[in-house]
Short mmCIF file of C-alpha atoms and ligand atoms in Angstrom, two decimals:
data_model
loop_
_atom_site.label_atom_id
_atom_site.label_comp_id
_atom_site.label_asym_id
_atom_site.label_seq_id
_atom_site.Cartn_x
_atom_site.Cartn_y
_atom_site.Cartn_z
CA UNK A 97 37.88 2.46 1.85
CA UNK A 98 35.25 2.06 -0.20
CA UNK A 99 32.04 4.08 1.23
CA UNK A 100 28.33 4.05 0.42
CA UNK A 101 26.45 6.90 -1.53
CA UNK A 102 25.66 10.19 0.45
CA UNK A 103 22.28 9.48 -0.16
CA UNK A 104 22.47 6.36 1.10
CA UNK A 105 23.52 8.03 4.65
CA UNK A 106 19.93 9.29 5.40
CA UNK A 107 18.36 6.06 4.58
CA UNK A 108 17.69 3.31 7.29
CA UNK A 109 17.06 -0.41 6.28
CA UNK A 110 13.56 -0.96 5.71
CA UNK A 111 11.48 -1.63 9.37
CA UNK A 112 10.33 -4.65 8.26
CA UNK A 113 13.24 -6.35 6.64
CA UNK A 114 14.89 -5.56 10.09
CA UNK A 115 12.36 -6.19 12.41
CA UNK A 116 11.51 -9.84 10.70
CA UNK A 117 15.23 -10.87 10.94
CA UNK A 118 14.27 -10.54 14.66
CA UNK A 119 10.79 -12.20 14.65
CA UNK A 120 12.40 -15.00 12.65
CA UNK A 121 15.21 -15.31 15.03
CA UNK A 122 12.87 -15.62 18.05
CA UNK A 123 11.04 -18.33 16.48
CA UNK A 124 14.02 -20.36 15.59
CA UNK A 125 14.29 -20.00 19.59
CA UNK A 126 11.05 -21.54 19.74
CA UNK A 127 8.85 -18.69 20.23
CA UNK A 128 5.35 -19.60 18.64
CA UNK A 129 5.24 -15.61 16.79
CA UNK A 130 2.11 -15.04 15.53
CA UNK A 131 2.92 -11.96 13.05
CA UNK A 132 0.12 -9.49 12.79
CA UNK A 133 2.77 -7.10 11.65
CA UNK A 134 3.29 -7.31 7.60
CA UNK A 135 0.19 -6.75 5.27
CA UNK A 136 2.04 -10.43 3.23
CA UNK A 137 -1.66 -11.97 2.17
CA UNK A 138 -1.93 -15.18 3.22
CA UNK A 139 -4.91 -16.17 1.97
CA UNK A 140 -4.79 -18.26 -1.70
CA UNK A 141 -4.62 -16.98 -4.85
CA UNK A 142 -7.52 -17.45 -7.48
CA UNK A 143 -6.74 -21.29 -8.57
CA UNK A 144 -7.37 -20.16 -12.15
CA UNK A 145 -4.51 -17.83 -12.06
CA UNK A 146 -1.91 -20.27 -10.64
CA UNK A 147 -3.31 -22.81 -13.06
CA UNK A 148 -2.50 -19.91 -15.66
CA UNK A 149 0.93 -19.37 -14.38
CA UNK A 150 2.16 -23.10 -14.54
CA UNK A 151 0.66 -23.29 -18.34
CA UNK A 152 1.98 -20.44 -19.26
CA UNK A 153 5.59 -22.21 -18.26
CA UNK A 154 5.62 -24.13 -21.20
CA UNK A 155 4.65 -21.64 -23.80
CA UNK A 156 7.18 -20.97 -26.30
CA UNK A 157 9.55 -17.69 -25.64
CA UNK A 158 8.08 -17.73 -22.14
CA UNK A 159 11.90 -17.46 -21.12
CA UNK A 160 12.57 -14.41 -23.34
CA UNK A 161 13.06 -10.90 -22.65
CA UNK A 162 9.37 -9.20 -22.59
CA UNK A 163 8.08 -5.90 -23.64
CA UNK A 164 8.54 -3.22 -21.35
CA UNK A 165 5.12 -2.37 -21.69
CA UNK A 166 3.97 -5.79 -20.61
CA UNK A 167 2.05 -7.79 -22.88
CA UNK A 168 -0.91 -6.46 -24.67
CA UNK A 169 -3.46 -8.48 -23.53
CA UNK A 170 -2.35 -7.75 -19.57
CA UNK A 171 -2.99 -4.16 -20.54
CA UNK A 172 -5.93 -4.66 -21.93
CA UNK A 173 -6.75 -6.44 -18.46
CA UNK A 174 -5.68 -3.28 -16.62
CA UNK A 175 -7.83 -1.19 -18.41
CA UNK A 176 -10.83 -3.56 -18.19
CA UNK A 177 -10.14 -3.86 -14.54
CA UNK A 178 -10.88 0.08 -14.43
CA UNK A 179 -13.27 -0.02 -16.08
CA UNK A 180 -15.33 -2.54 -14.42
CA UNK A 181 -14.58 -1.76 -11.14
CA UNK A 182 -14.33 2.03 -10.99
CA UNK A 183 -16.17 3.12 -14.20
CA UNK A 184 -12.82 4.82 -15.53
CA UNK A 185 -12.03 4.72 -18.83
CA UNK A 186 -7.95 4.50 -19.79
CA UNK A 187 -6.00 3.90 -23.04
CA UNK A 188 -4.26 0.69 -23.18
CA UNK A 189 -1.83 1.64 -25.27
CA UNK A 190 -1.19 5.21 -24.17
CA UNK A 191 -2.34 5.30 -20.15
CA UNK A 192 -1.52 2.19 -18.23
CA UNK A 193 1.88 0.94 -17.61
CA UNK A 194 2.77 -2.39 -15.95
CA UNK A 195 4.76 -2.35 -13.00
CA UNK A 196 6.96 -5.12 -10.33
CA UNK A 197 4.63 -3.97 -7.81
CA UNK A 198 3.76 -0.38 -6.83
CA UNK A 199 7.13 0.09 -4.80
CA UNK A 200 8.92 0.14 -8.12
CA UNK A 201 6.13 2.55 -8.99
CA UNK A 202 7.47 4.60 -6.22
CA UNK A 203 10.94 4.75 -6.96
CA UNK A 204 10.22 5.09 -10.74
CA UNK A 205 7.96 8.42 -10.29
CA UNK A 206 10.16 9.96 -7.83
CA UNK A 207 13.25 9.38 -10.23
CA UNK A 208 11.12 10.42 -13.21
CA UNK A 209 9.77 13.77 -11.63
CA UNK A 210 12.40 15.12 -9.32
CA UNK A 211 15.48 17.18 -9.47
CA UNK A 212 17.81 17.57 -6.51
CA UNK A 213 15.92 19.69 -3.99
CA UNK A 214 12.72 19.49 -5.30
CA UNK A 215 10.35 19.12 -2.48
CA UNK A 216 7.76 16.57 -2.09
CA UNK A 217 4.74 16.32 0.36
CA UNK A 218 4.82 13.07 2.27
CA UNK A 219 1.80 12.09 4.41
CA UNK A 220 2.23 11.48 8.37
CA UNK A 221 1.45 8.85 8.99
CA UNK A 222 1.99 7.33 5.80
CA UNK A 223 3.89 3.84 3.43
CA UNK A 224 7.24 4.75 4.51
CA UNK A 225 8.59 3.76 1.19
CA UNK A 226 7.33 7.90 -0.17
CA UNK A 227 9.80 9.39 2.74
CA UNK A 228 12.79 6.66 1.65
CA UNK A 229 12.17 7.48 -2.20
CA UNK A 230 12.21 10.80 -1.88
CA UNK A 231 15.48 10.79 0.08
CA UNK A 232 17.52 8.69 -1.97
CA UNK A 233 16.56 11.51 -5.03
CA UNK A 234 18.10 14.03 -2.42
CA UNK A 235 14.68 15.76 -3.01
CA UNK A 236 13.64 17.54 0.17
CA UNK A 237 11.00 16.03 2.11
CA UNK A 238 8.37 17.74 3.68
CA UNK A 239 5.93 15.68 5.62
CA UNK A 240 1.94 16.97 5.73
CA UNK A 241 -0.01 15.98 8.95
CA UNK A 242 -3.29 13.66 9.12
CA UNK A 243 -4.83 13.33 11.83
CA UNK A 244 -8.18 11.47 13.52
CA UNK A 245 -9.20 15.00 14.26
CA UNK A 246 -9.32 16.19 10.60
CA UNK A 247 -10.43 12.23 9.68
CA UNK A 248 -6.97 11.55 8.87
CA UNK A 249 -7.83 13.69 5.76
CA UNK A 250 -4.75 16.54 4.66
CA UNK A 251 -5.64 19.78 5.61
CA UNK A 252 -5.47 21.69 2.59
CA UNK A 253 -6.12 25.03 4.36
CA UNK A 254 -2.89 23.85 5.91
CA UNK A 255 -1.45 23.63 3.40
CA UNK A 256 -1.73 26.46 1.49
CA UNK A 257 0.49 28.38 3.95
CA UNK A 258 3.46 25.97 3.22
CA UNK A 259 6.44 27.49 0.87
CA UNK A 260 5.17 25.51 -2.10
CA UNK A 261 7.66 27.33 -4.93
CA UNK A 262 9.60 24.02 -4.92
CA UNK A 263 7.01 21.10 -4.05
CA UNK A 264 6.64 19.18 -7.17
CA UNK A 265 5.09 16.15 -6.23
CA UNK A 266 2.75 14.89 -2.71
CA UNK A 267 1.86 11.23 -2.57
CA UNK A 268 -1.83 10.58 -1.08
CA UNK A 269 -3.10 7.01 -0.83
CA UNK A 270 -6.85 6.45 -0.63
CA UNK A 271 -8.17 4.04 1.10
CA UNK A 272 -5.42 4.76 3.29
CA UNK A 273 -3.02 2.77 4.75
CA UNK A 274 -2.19 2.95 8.02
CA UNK A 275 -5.30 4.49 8.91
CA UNK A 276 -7.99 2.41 7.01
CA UNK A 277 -9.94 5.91 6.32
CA UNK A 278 -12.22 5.50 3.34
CA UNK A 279 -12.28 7.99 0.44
CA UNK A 280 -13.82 11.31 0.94
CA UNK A 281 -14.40 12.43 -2.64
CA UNK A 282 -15.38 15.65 -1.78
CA UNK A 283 -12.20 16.58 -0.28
CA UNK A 284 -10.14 15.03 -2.80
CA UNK A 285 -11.49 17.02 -5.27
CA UNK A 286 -10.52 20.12 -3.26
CA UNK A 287 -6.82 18.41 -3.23
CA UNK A 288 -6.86 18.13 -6.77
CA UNK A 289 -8.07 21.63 -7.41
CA UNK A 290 -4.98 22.60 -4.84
CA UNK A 291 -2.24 19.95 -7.00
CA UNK A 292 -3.21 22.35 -10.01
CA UNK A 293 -3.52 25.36 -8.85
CA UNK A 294 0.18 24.62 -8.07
CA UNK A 295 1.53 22.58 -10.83
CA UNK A 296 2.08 19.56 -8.60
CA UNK A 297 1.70 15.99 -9.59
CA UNK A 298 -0.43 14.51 -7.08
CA UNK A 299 0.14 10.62 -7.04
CA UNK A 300 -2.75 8.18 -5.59
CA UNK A 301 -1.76 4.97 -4.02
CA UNK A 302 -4.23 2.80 -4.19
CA UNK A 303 -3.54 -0.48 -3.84
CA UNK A 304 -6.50 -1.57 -0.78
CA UNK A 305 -9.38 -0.12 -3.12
CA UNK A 306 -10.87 -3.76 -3.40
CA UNK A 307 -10.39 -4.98 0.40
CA UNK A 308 -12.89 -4.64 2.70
CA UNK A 309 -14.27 -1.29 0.86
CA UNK A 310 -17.81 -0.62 0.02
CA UNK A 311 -17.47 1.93 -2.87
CA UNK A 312 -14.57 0.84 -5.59
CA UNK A 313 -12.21 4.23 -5.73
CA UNK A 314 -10.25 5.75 -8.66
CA UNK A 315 -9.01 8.98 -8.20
CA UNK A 316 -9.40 9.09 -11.83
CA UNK A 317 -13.27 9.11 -11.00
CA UNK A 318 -12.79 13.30 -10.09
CA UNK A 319 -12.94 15.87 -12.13
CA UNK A 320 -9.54 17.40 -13.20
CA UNK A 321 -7.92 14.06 -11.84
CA UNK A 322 -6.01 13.38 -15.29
CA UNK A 323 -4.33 16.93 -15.72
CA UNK A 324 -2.46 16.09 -12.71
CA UNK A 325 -2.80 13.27 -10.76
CA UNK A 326 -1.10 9.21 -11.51
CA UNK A 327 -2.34 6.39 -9.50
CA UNK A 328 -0.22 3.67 -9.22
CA UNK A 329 -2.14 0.33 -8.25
CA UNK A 330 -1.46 -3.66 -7.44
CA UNK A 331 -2.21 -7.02 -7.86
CA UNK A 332 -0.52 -7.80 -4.04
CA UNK A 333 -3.57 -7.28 -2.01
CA UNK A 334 -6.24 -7.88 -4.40
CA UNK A 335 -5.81 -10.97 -5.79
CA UNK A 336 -3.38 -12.44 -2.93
CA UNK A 337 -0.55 -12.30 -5.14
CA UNK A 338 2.23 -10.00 -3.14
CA UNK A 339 4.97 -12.58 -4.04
CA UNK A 340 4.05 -11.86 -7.63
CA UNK A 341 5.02 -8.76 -7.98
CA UNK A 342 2.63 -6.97 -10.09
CA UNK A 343 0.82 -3.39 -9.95
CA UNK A 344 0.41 -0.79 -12.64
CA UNK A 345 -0.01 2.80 -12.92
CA UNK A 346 -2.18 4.81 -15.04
CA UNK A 347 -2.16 8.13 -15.84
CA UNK A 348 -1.97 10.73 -18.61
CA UNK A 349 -0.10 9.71 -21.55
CA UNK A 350 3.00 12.67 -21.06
CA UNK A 351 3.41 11.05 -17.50
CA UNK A 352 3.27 7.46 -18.34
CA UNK A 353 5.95 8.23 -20.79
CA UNK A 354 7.97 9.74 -18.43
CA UNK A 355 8.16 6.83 -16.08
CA UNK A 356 8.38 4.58 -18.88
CA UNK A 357 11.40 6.46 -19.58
CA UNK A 358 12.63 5.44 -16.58
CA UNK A 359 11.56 1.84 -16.92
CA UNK A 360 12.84 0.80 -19.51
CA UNK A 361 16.13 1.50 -18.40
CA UNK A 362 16.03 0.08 -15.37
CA UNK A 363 14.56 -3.20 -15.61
CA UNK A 364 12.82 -5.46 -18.80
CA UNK A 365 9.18 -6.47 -18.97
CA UNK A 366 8.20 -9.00 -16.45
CA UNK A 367 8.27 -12.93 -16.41
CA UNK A 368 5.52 -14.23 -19.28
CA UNK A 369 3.98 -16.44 -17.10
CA UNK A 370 3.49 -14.17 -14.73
CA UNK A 371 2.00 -11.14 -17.42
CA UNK A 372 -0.48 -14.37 -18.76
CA UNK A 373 -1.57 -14.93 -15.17
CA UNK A 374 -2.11 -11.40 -13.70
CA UNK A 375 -4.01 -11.00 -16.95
CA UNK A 376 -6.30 -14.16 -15.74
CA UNK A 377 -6.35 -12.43 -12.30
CA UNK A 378 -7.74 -8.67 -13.59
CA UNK A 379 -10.69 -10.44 -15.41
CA UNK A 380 -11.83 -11.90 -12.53
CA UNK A 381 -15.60 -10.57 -11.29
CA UNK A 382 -16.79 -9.10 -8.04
CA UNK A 383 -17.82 -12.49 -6.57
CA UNK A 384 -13.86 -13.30 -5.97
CA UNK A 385 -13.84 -10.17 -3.64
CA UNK A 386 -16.79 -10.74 -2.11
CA UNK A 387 -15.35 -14.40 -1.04
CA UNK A 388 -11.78 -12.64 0.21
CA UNK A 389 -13.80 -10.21 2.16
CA UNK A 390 -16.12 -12.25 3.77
CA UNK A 391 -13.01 -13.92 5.53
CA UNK A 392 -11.18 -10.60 6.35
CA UNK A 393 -14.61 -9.70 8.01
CA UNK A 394 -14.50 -12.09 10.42
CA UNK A 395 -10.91 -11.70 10.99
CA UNK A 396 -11.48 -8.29 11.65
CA UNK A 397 -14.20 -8.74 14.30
CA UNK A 398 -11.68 -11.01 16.38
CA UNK A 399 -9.09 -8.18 15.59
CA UNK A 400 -11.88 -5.47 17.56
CA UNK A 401 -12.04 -8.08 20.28
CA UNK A 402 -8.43 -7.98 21.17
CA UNK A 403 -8.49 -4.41 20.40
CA UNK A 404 -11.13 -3.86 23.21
CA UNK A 405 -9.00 -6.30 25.88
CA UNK A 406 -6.02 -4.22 25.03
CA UNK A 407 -8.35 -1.12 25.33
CA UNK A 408 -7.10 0.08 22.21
CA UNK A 409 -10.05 2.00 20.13
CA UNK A 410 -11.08 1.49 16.41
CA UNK A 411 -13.04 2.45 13.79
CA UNK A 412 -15.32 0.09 12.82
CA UNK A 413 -15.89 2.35 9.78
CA UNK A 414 -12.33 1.79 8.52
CA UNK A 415 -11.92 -0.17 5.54
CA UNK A 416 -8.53 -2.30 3.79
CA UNK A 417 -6.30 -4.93 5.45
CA UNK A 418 -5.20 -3.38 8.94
CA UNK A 419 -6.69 -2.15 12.02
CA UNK A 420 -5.32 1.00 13.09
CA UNK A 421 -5.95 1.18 16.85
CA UNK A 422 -5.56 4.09 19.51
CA UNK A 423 -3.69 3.46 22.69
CA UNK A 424 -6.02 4.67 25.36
CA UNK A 425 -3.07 4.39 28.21
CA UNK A 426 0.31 6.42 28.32
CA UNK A 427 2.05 3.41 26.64
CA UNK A 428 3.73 4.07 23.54
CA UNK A 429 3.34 2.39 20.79
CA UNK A 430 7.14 1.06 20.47
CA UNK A 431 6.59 -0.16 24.35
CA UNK A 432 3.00 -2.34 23.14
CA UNK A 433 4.71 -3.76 20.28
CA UNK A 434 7.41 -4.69 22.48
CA UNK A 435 5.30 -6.27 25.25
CA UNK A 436 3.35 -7.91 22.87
CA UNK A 437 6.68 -9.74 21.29
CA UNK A 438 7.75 -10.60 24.32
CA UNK A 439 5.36 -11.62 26.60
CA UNK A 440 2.53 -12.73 24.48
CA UNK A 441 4.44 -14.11 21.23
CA UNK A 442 2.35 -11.43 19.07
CA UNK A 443 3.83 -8.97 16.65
CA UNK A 444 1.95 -6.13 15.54
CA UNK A 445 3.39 -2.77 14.58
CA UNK A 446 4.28 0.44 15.88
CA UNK A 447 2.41 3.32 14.50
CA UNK A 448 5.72 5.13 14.48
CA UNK A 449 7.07 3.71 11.82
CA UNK A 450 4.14 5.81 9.74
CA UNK A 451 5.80 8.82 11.28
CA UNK A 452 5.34 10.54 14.39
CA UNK A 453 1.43 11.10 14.23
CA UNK A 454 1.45 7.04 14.63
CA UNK A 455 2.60 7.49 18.11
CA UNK A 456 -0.34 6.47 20.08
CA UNK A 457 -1.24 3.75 17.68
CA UNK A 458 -0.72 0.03 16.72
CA UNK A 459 -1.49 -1.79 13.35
CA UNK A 460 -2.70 -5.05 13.03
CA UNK A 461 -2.55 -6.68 10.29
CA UNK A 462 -5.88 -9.05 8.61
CA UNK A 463 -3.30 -11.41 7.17
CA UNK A 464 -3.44 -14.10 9.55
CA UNK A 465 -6.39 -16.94 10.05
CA UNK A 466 -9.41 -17.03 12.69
CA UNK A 467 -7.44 -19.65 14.31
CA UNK A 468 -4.49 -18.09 14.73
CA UNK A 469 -6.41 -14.75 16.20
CA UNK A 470 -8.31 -16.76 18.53
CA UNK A 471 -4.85 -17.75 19.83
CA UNK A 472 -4.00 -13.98 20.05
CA UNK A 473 -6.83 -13.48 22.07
CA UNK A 474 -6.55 -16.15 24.19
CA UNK A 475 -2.73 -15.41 24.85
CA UNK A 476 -4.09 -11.75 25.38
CA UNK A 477 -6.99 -13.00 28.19
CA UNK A 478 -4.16 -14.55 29.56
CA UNK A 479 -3.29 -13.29 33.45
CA UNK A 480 0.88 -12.02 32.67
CA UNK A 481 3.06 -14.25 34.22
CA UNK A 482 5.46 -12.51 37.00
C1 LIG B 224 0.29 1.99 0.89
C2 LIG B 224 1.09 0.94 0.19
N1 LIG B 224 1.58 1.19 -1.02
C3 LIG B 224 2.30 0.28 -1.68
C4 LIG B 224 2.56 -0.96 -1.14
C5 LIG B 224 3.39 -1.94 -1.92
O1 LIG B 224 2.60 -2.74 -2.71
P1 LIG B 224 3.21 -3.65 -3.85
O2 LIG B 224 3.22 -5.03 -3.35
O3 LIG B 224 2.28 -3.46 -5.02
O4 LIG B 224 4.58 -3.14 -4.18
C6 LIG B 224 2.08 -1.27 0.12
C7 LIG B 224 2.41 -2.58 0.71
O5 LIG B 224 2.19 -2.91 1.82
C8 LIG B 224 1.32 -0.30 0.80
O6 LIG B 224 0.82 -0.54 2.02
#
C-alpha cells in the first residue's frame, strides 16, 4: 500500500476547497447560492492591466522560463508601490521578492526558517493557511489568543510567560483578517520590541492594507521593523487580480535570500505577461482605490443591515473585505452558517474555521454586488417557511 506522508496525517483539506465542492453541488441542484463565504474579488480588474496582459502575449520570449526574481521592472513596481503608498523605502534588487501569491509566501518562509520542532506562534483566530504550513514542516504550533476584549490585538504580556526557547517564527497580519481590526502602531511596536528581544522573525501579512483602510500600513513603517520582521503582500485584493496570482515579500536582504533559496527550487519566475501586467497594476495611483472602495462601502452598509436582522453585532470601525460579526444568541457559528445554506440559499462562514476564538462569529464576505445583497436581505426579511 502506498500511504501518504506523516505530515500529511495532521493536515485536513483546505475549508474552502471542501466546503465549495458542496456549495457548487447545491447549485447544480438548483439552489440560487449566493456565496458571501470566499474573499475571490469579483469586482474588475484595472482595464489597463488586462490590456497589458493580452499585449504582453505576443512579446517575444513571453513563453520562456523567467527570472526567479521576476522581472526588473515589476520590482521596481514593488518598491515604488511602497513607497508611494506607505512611505517605505526597499531595495529592488536586494529587498523585494516576487511571489505566486502570498500563500506560496507562506509555505516558502515556513520551509525557509524552520527545523523540525521549532515552534511557531499562530494567531486565533487567524488565515488558516499559518496553522497548515506550520504542520506540514512538523514545526510545533502554538496558537496565541486575540480577542474583542484586548481589540483582537496579541497580548504580549501574555505572551511573555509562554516557553519561548523554541518559537522561531509568529505570523501577525495587520489589517487583520478575520477580524477587520485596523493597525495599532503603538502596539506593534511593542510586538516588535518582543520578536527581538527573542530572536523571532515576526512575519506581517498584509495583503487588505489598501481595502477599505484609512491609513496605508507597512510594518516596515516601525522602528526596528527590518532587524526582524518580513511582510509578505498581494496583488489579489488590491487590484482584483486573485486569479493572477501575484504578491511579494519584502524584507531584509539575509531573509529575502533565504526564501529565495527556497524559491528557486521550487518553482521558476512567473508567466511574462503576467510580471508586465502586475507591473502596470503597482503604478497605478490612489484614485483606483478610492473607486474600489467606494463600491465595497456600500456593500458593506447592506452587509450591517443583514447583520442587524440577524442580530449579529459589528464594528463599523473595522476595515478590509469581510465583516466579522458577533452572534448575540446561543447559536453557533457552524449552526448559522448551516441555516443560512439551507434555508436562505446564503453562504457565509463559520468563525471556527479561524480557530476556536471564531466561535461566536460569522464572516461575510464584500465580494458580492449590491444586487445580490439586497437579495440576501430580502431572503433574510423573509418569514422561514415551516
Ligand atoms: C490573511 C490572508 N493572507 C493571505 C491570503 C492569500 O492571498 P494570496 O491570494 O496573495 O495568496 C489571504 C486570502 O484570502 C488572506 O486572507
Amino acid at each position: 500500500m502506498i500511504s501518504v506522508s506523516n505530515r500529511l496525517q495532521e493536515t485536513k483539506e483546505y475549508y474552502f476547497s471542501k466546503k465549495l465542492r458542496e456549495v457548487a453541488q447545491l447549485k447544480k441542484q438548483g439552489k440560487p447560492i449566493i456565496n458571501l463565504g470566499i474573499g475571490s474579488p469579483d469586482l474588475a480588474p484595472p482595464k489597463g492591466v488586462v490590456e497589458e496582459l493580452m499585449k504582453a502575449t505576443q512579446a517575444p520570449g513571453a513563453y520562456q522560463y523567467q527570472a526567479y526574481k521576476g522581472l526588473d521592472e515589476l520590482r521596481e513596481a514593488m518598491c515604488d508601490f511602497y513607497k508611494t503608498h506607505y512611505k517605505v523605502n526597499v531595495d529592488q534588487d536586494q529587498e523585494v521578492l516576487p511571489l505566486m501569491g502570498s500563500k506560496e509566501g507562506i509555505a516558502l518562509i515556513s520551509m525557509a526558517f524552520l527545523n523540525e520542532g521549532d515552534a511557531v506562534l499562530v494567531p486565533n483566530p487567524g488565515y488558516p493557511t499559518y496553522q497548515a504550513a506550520t504542520k506540514l514542516l512538523n514545526a510545533r504550533l502554538i496558537s496565541y489568543n486575540l480577542t474583542e476584549d484586548h481589540s483582537w490585538h496579541p497580548d504580549v504580556e501574555a505572551l511573555k510567560k509562554l516557553d519561548l526557547s523554541k518559537v522561531k517564527l509568529m505570523w501577525i497580519n495587520y489589517p487583520n483578517m478575520p477580524t477587520g481590526e485596523p493597525v495599532n502602531k503603538q502596539k506593534l511596536q511593542e510586538l516588535i520590541r518582543f520578536a527581538k528581544a527573542n530572536d523571532i522573525l515576526l512575519v506581517n501579512d498584509n495583503p487588505y492594507s489598501m481595502v477599505l483602510t484609512d491609513e496605508k500600513f507597512s510594518i516596515f513603517q516601525l522602528e526596528g521593523a527590518s532587524d526582524v520582521c518580513l511582510e509578505l503582500n498581494s496583488l489579489s485584493k488590491s487590484f482584483n487580480l486573485a486569479g493572477f496570482r501575484v504578491g511579494f515579500l519584502v524584507g531584509n536582504p539575509e531573509f529575502i535570500s533565504a526564501v529565495l533559496k527556497v524559491k528557486s527550487n521550487m518553482d521558476s519566475g512567473m508567466f511574462f505577461p503576467i510580471q508586465k501586467a502586475a507591473t502596470k497594476a503597482l503604478n497605478l495611483d490612489l484614485a483606483w482605490f478610492e473607486q474600489q472602495n467606494e463600491i465595497y462601502k456600500q456593500r458593506r452598509a447592506i452587509v450591517w443591515d443583514i447583520c442587524e436582522s440577524l442580530d449579529l453585532s459589528v464594528n463599523t470601525n473595522a476595515v478590509g473585505l469581510f465583516v466579522w460579526a458577533k452572534i448575540n444568541s446561543s447559536l453557533s457559528a457552524e449552526a448559522l452558517a448551516d441555516e443560512l445554506l439551507y434555508e436562505r440559499d446564503i453562504f457565509v462562514t463559520p468563525g471556527t474555521i479561524f480557530g476556536s476564538n471564531g466561535a461566536n462569529y460569522v464572516r461575510f464576505s464584500l465580494c458580492v454586488s449590491v444586487e445580490d445583497l439586497k437579495l440576501c436581505r430580502e431572503r433574510i426579511l423573509k418569514p422561514k417557511s415551516v
